[in-house]
XYZ file of C-alpha atoms in Angstrom:
404
model
C 28.384 -7.770 34.932
C 26.382 -10.523 32.872
C 26.112 -9.038 29.795
C 24.639 -11.898 28.045
C 21.662 -11.894 30.344
C 21.186 -8.193 29.744
C 20.935 -8.869 26.067
C 18.977 -11.794 26.421
C 16.180 -9.958 28.630
C 15.990 -7.442 25.625
C 15.076 -9.976 23.354
C 12.827 -11.720 25.662
C 10.876 -8.358 25.803
C 10.474 -8.066 22.268
C 8.839 -12.159 22.425
C 7.040 -10.669 25.454
C 5.137 -7.882 23.513
C 4.477 -10.220 20.484
C 6.882 -7.900 18.322
C 9.861 -10.058 17.948
C 10.458 -9.253 13.682
C 11.177 -12.306 12.014
C 13.224 -11.961 8.591
C 11.678 -14.481 5.684
C 14.093 -16.679 3.970
C 12.815 -16.687 0.171
C 14.171 -15.974 -3.209
C 11.904 -13.907 -6.002
C 11.464 -15.349 -9.018
C 12.844 -13.357 -12.055
C 10.396 -12.289 -14.548
C 7.625 -13.567 -12.316
C 7.265 -11.177 -9.737
C 5.161 -11.953 -7.390
C 6.124 -15.349 -7.163
C 9.016 -16.386 -4.906
C 10.252 -19.392 -3.204
C 10.511 -19.628 0.753
C 12.377 -21.753 2.420
C 11.062 -21.651 5.700
C 10.486 -25.487 7.230
C 12.591 -28.475 5.916
C 10.239 -29.665 3.537
C 12.561 -27.798 0.026
C 11.178 -24.053 -0.950
C 7.264 -23.769 -1.373
C 5.459 -22.094 -3.653
C 4.513 -18.159 -2.282
C 2.939 -15.182 -3.528
C 4.685 -11.666 -2.101
C 2.223 -9.305 -1.067
C 4.172 -6.532 0.870
C 7.512 -6.242 -1.218
C 8.232 -1.997 -1.541
C 9.470 -2.822 -5.616
C 5.830 -1.385 -5.793
C 5.880 -1.501 -10.354
C 8.403 -4.542 -10.345
C 11.037 -2.676 -11.964
C 13.455 -4.674 -10.286
C 11.926 -7.557 -12.541
C 11.828 -5.484 -15.889
C 14.262 -6.747 -18.555
C 15.954 -3.137 -19.580
C 16.771 -3.085 -15.514
C 18.130 -6.679 -15.701
C 20.025 -6.142 -19.407
C 21.253 -3.043 -17.965
C 23.479 -3.885 -14.770
C 24.446 -7.465 -17.073
C 25.914 -4.633 -19.156
C 27.860 -2.508 -16.327
C 29.153 -6.317 -14.830
C 30.581 -6.911 -17.719
C 31.656 -3.326 -18.991
C 33.319 -2.409 -15.462
C 33.349 -5.300 -13.143
C 31.634 -5.575 -9.571
C 32.465 -2.630 -7.499
C 32.911 1.270 -7.582
C 36.350 1.234 -5.776
C 35.683 3.461 -3.190
C 34.471 6.644 -1.935
C 33.230 9.128 -4.443
C 36.338 10.949 -3.806
C 38.867 8.186 -3.759
C 37.773 6.127 -6.387
C 34.262 5.465 -7.222
C 32.867 8.718 -9.158
C 31.804 6.343 -12.357
C 29.880 8.127 -15.169
C 27.016 5.613 -14.004
C 27.090 7.963 -11.400
C 27.090 11.201 -13.117
C 24.754 10.482 -15.622
C 21.931 8.876 -12.772
C 22.851 12.278 -11.101
C 21.620 14.038 -13.795
C 18.594 12.335 -15.007
C 17.118 12.424 -11.142
C 17.452 16.437 -10.930
C 15.755 16.582 -14.853
C 13.022 14.179 -12.895
C 12.494 16.479 -10.218
C 13.385 20.174 -12.280
C 16.262 20.829 -9.929
C 19.399 22.163 -10.831
C 21.574 19.225 -9.498
C 21.292 15.893 -7.443
C 23.687 13.517 -5.387
C 23.209 10.054 -4.800
C 23.966 7.717 -1.350
C 23.702 4.571 -0.701
C 19.947 4.502 0.862
C 17.068 6.327 1.549
C 17.413 6.069 5.081
C 21.376 7.339 4.490
C 20.430 10.420 2.206
C 17.866 10.976 4.986
C 20.153 11.403 7.777
C 23.198 12.804 6.163
C 21.244 15.515 5.046
C 19.185 16.634 7.570
C 22.067 16.601 10.117
C 24.351 18.523 7.437
C 21.890 21.195 6.558
C 20.887 21.934 10.180
C 24.214 22.073 11.359
C 25.215 24.433 8.725
C 22.382 26.896 9.514
C 23.140 28.943 12.566
C 20.399 28.548 15.214
C 18.365 26.469 12.961
C 14.850 24.797 13.901
C 13.813 21.916 12.068
C 9.842 21.215 12.282
C 8.998 17.729 11.636
C 5.821 16.355 10.868
C 5.483 13.487 13.752
C 4.580 10.665 11.579
C 7.578 11.292 9.691
C 10.320 8.324 9.112
C 12.950 6.929 11.464
C 15.721 8.321 8.993
C 14.396 12.094 9.360
C 14.140 11.803 12.927
C 17.590 10.568 13.343
C 19.035 13.616 11.097
C 17.055 16.108 12.850
C 18.791 14.323 16.365
C 22.291 14.062 14.882
C 21.893 17.882 13.889
C 22.101 18.381 17.542
C 19.288 21.479 16.469
C 16.172 22.499 18.089
C 13.019 20.852 16.536
C 9.259 21.361 16.442
C 7.224 18.291 15.903
C 3.866 18.885 14.243
C 0.459 16.798 14.460
C 0.633 14.622 11.407
C -0.697 16.804 8.325
C -2.085 19.782 10.469
C -1.290 23.182 8.691
C -2.463 24.955 11.693
C -0.305 23.646 14.498
C 2.261 23.655 11.534
C 1.897 27.468 11.112
C 1.219 27.895 14.921
C 4.591 26.657 15.655
C 5.984 29.003 12.945
C 4.492 32.001 14.472
C 6.121 31.582 17.986
C 9.734 31.392 16.150
C 11.649 34.554 15.666
C 11.429 35.740 12.021
C 15.337 35.857 12.046
C 15.589 32.260 12.698
C 16.729 29.839 10.519
C 13.834 27.272 9.602
C 13.718 24.106 7.512
C 10.402 22.242 7.315
C 10.897 18.252 6.944
C 8.011 15.961 5.699
C 6.364 13.161 3.516
C 4.430 13.313 0.893
C 2.869 9.465 0.687
C 3.232 8.238 4.150
C 3.714 4.691 3.570
C 2.099 2.854 6.724
C -1.613 5.109 6.299
C -1.024 5.908 2.965
C -2.145 9.580 3.110
C -0.755 12.278 1.835
C 0.721 15.832 2.656
C -0.300 19.305 1.763
C 2.443 20.102 0.044
C 0.931 23.447 -1.656
C 0.113 24.489 1.895
C 2.843 23.724 3.529
C 4.868 25.237 0.667
C 2.414 28.531 1.629
C 4.049 28.725 5.052
C 7.260 28.502 4.236
C 6.765 31.327 1.914
C 5.199 33.234 4.251
C 7.656 32.220 7.299
C 10.759 32.475 5.552
C 11.285 28.948 6.156
C 12.932 25.896 3.801
C 11.550 23.176 2.459
C 12.560 19.699 2.660
C 10.040 16.480 0.965
C 10.928 12.781 1.110
C 9.430 11.479 -1.452
C 10.488 7.682 -1.207
C 6.825 6.038 -1.543
C 6.256 8.172 -4.225
C 8.855 8.782 -6.892
C 8.160 6.343 -9.934
C 4.673 6.265 -9.044
C 2.971 10.024 -9.468
C 3.496 12.700 -11.968
C 3.508 11.967 -15.551
C 7.152 10.905 -15.534
C 7.468 9.401 -12.105
C 8.885 12.573 -10.295
C 6.232 11.937 -7.122
C 3.642 13.567 -5.603
C 5.335 16.550 -6.225
C 5.322 16.361 -9.626
C 1.779 15.557 -9.913
C 0.421 18.618 -8.382
C 2.777 20.527 -9.844
C 4.749 21.952 -6.262
C 8.101 20.644 -7.076
C 9.590 23.676 -8.118
C 8.526 24.974 -4.562
C 10.310 23.213 -2.669
C 14.149 23.535 -1.550
C 14.687 19.721 -1.448
C 13.324 16.168 -2.300
C 14.862 13.170 -1.495
C 14.044 10.124 -2.749
C 14.701 6.331 -3.023
C 16.123 3.861 -5.563
C 15.524 0.808 -4.313
C 10.880 1.123 -4.491
C 9.531 1.963 -7.169
C 12.660 2.018 -9.010
C 13.646 -1.327 -8.137
C 16.690 -1.505 -7.177
C 18.935 0.325 -4.608
C 20.165 3.860 -2.754
C 18.610 7.228 -2.075
C 19.522 10.567 -3.286
C 18.693 14.458 -3.056
C 17.662 16.668 -5.740
C 18.077 20.858 -4.877
C 19.709 23.514 -6.277
C 23.765 23.728 -6.937
C 24.804 25.305 -4.448
C 22.807 22.773 -1.852
C 23.838 19.712 -3.093
C 27.368 21.088 -3.299
C 27.217 21.641 0.504
C 26.009 18.254 1.501
C 28.651 16.988 -1.173
C 31.291 18.453 0.990
C 29.974 18.393 4.646
C 28.102 15.465 5.050
C 30.045 12.818 6.725
C 27.331 9.710 5.503
C 27.817 10.738 2.183
C 31.784 11.747 2.025
C 33.010 8.468 3.893
C 30.958 5.882 2.277
C 32.007 3.282 -0.419
C 29.599 4.406 -3.413
C 27.115 2.479 -4.687
C 28.052 -0.368 -7.203
C 28.273 0.826 -10.761
C 25.871 -2.363 -11.600
C 23.155 -1.071 -9.326
C 23.207 2.832 -10.531
C 23.361 1.260 -14.283
C 19.834 -0.236 -13.519
C 18.244 2.075 -11.506
C 19.254 4.367 -14.993
C 17.731 2.304 -16.811
C 14.374 2.077 -14.766
C 14.601 6.346 -14.068
C 14.802 6.220 -17.638
C 11.845 3.703 -18.523
C 9.774 5.371 -16.176
C 9.965 9.020 -17.161
C 8.843 7.550 -20.711
C 6.181 4.624 -19.620
C 2.823 4.992 -17.690
C 1.828 1.036 -18.097
C 3.496 0.390 -15.008
C 2.105 3.518 -12.464
C -1.754 2.971 -14.121
C -1.495 -1.098 -13.726
C -0.258 -0.517 -9.928
C -3.269 2.015 -9.058
C -5.341 -0.300 -10.620
C -4.929 -2.919 -8.723
C -4.849 -0.983 -5.612
C -8.555 0.243 -6.034
C -9.230 -3.378 -6.805
C -7.787 -4.580 -3.676
C -9.190 -2.136 -1.531
C -12.649 -2.665 -2.512
C -12.415 -6.373 -2.740
C -11.534 -6.042 1.508
C -14.023 -3.772 1.935
C -17.235 -5.601 0.428
C -15.780 -8.585 2.251
C -15.604 -6.620 5.442
C -12.710 -6.332 6.128
C -11.070 -3.544 8.516
C -8.955 -1.713 5.111
C -8.081 2.024 6.449
C -8.878 4.960 4.420
C -5.673 5.186 2.115
C -5.572 7.526 -1.305
C -2.865 6.021 -2.317
C -1.164 2.505 -3.607
C -0.972 1.139 -0.068
C -3.454 -1.026 1.570
C -3.237 -1.549 4.987
C -5.547 -3.469 7.134
C -5.642 -2.651 10.770
C -5.284 -5.165 13.212
C -5.229 -3.329 16.364
C -2.817 -6.329 18.253
C 0.830 -7.161 17.604
C 0.191 -11.092 18.548
C -3.483 -11.288 16.280
C -1.323 -9.731 13.491
C 2.046 -12.008 13.895
C -0.924 -14.841 14.051
C -2.792 -13.768 11.069
C 1.022 -13.515 8.842
C 1.471 -16.836 10.165
C -0.912 -18.610 8.706
C -0.895 -16.826 5.561
C 2.398 -17.908 4.936
C 1.925 -21.252 6.219
C -1.716 -22.402 4.907
C -2.145 -20.003 1.952
C 1.161 -19.348 0.838
C 0.818 -15.835 0.888
C 3.654 -13.396 2.379
C 2.642 -10.106 4.379
C 4.827 -8.915 7.092
C 3.336 -7.542 10.056
C 3.759 -3.965 10.833
C 4.155 -3.729 14.703
C 5.589 -0.599 16.711
C 7.886 1.270 16.590
C 6.988 1.391 12.854
C 3.839 2.588 13.775
C 1.765 3.172 17.209
C 1.208 0.718 19.448
C -2.507 -0.447 19.106
C -2.362 0.546 15.570
C -0.800 -2.736 14.422
C -1.490 -3.825 11.031
C -0.831 -5.961 7.864
C 0.232 -3.339 5.131
C -0.288 -5.060 1.188
C 1.135 -3.435 -1.822
C -0.666 -5.020 -4.303
C 1.215 -4.218 -8.079
C 0.694 -3.883 -11.505
C 1.506 -8.340 -11.649
C -0.690 -9.022 -8.804
C -3.596 -10.419 -10.871
C -7.618 -10.043 -9.896
C -6.852 -14.036 -9.210
C -4.396 -13.201 -6.501
C -6.641 -10.844 -4.785
C -9.494 -12.910 -4.910
C -7.555 -15.858 -3.387
C -5.768 -13.511 -0.525
C -9.600 -12.064 -0.033
C -11.056 -15.383 0.736
C -8.368 -16.394 2.772
C -8.502 -13.097 5.167
C -12.069 -14.090 5.516
C -11.501 -17.307 6.366
C -8.752 -16.448 9.133
C -10.651 -13.658 10.726
C -13.527 -16.130 11.356
C -11.224 -18.712 12.616
C -9.442 -16.368 14.988
C -13.166 -14.747 16.151
C -12.286 -11.530 14.855
C -14.566 -8.477 14.151
C -15.402 -7.476 10.831
C -17.570 -4.760 9.853
C -20.823 -5.501 8.853
């Protein structure tokens, strides 16, 4: 068998569909986000402005975070020494889990190496522990949640995005004695819309279901202390499990869950994705710890982000650009074609020094390809105007339709 031919054909299919992914070669400039250097091409690094980072609040550049990481590096060294069970349960881990539990008003929290791992490990383990469990999953849930549900081997019911009537219809059709788990997100990162958490909790109470909320695109950015949409809407106490990331608004790396002590202990004791993985470096955990503590006390970054997002949406709309409706910090620009989305992205980088990645299938459904902008507190009005003007010029050049 010609294995190489099969692999080559698989890559060729991506090129033919216009969705082959190209990873940009950049370095961010410390303390100057969203400024960075791009190493694509052969004439040395080129200055660019980053518009698609998930370091939403630029906490990866914050002096407190960097100082904490430097201190930890010189105090305990680079690595954790292994899995939590064998050599990696440093005091930094213990402190951070206590801070995260407090952030969400839960009894306990558990750290993972990424948000993807926390979703996959927790969902797959929970459903295996609960005999005959059925998971009810929003149709736009993240790939990591889908992987966890699939790997659990349990029955699943997919409900139309944010459609609580459809969710109730599916819940009502199940045996009342069947263990049930409703899995959904708070902020859906590609559309920028928000789940009706309170209504979903009402259905969970009515039909005896557990709830699992993914807050990765909301923690740090919503609520008085950065506890996410569930804190903002005062419903965190009604949720069974809250999952979050440490690599977006908190600016470093990792994932976690927060829940009552028994559930956390079950995941800690049974989830292979936790048990058999080297724990996060204490250097990373120290940085996150500083970030979480800062954002619990400071709303400056959150306020700046919301103001920037509102400004960019308004500029796009005023310029007739096809900005999608969004009630959050996500600013998606609908293109509807993978080749055109990539072409716009390439021109922005090559000619305007603007970096934004095209979002194609399978991240979004075919025909809804888009550019996804994430303005933050460090993006200035001048940057936004330059971006808007560049997009208007490119849309005209490529004869793309704009609104009246």
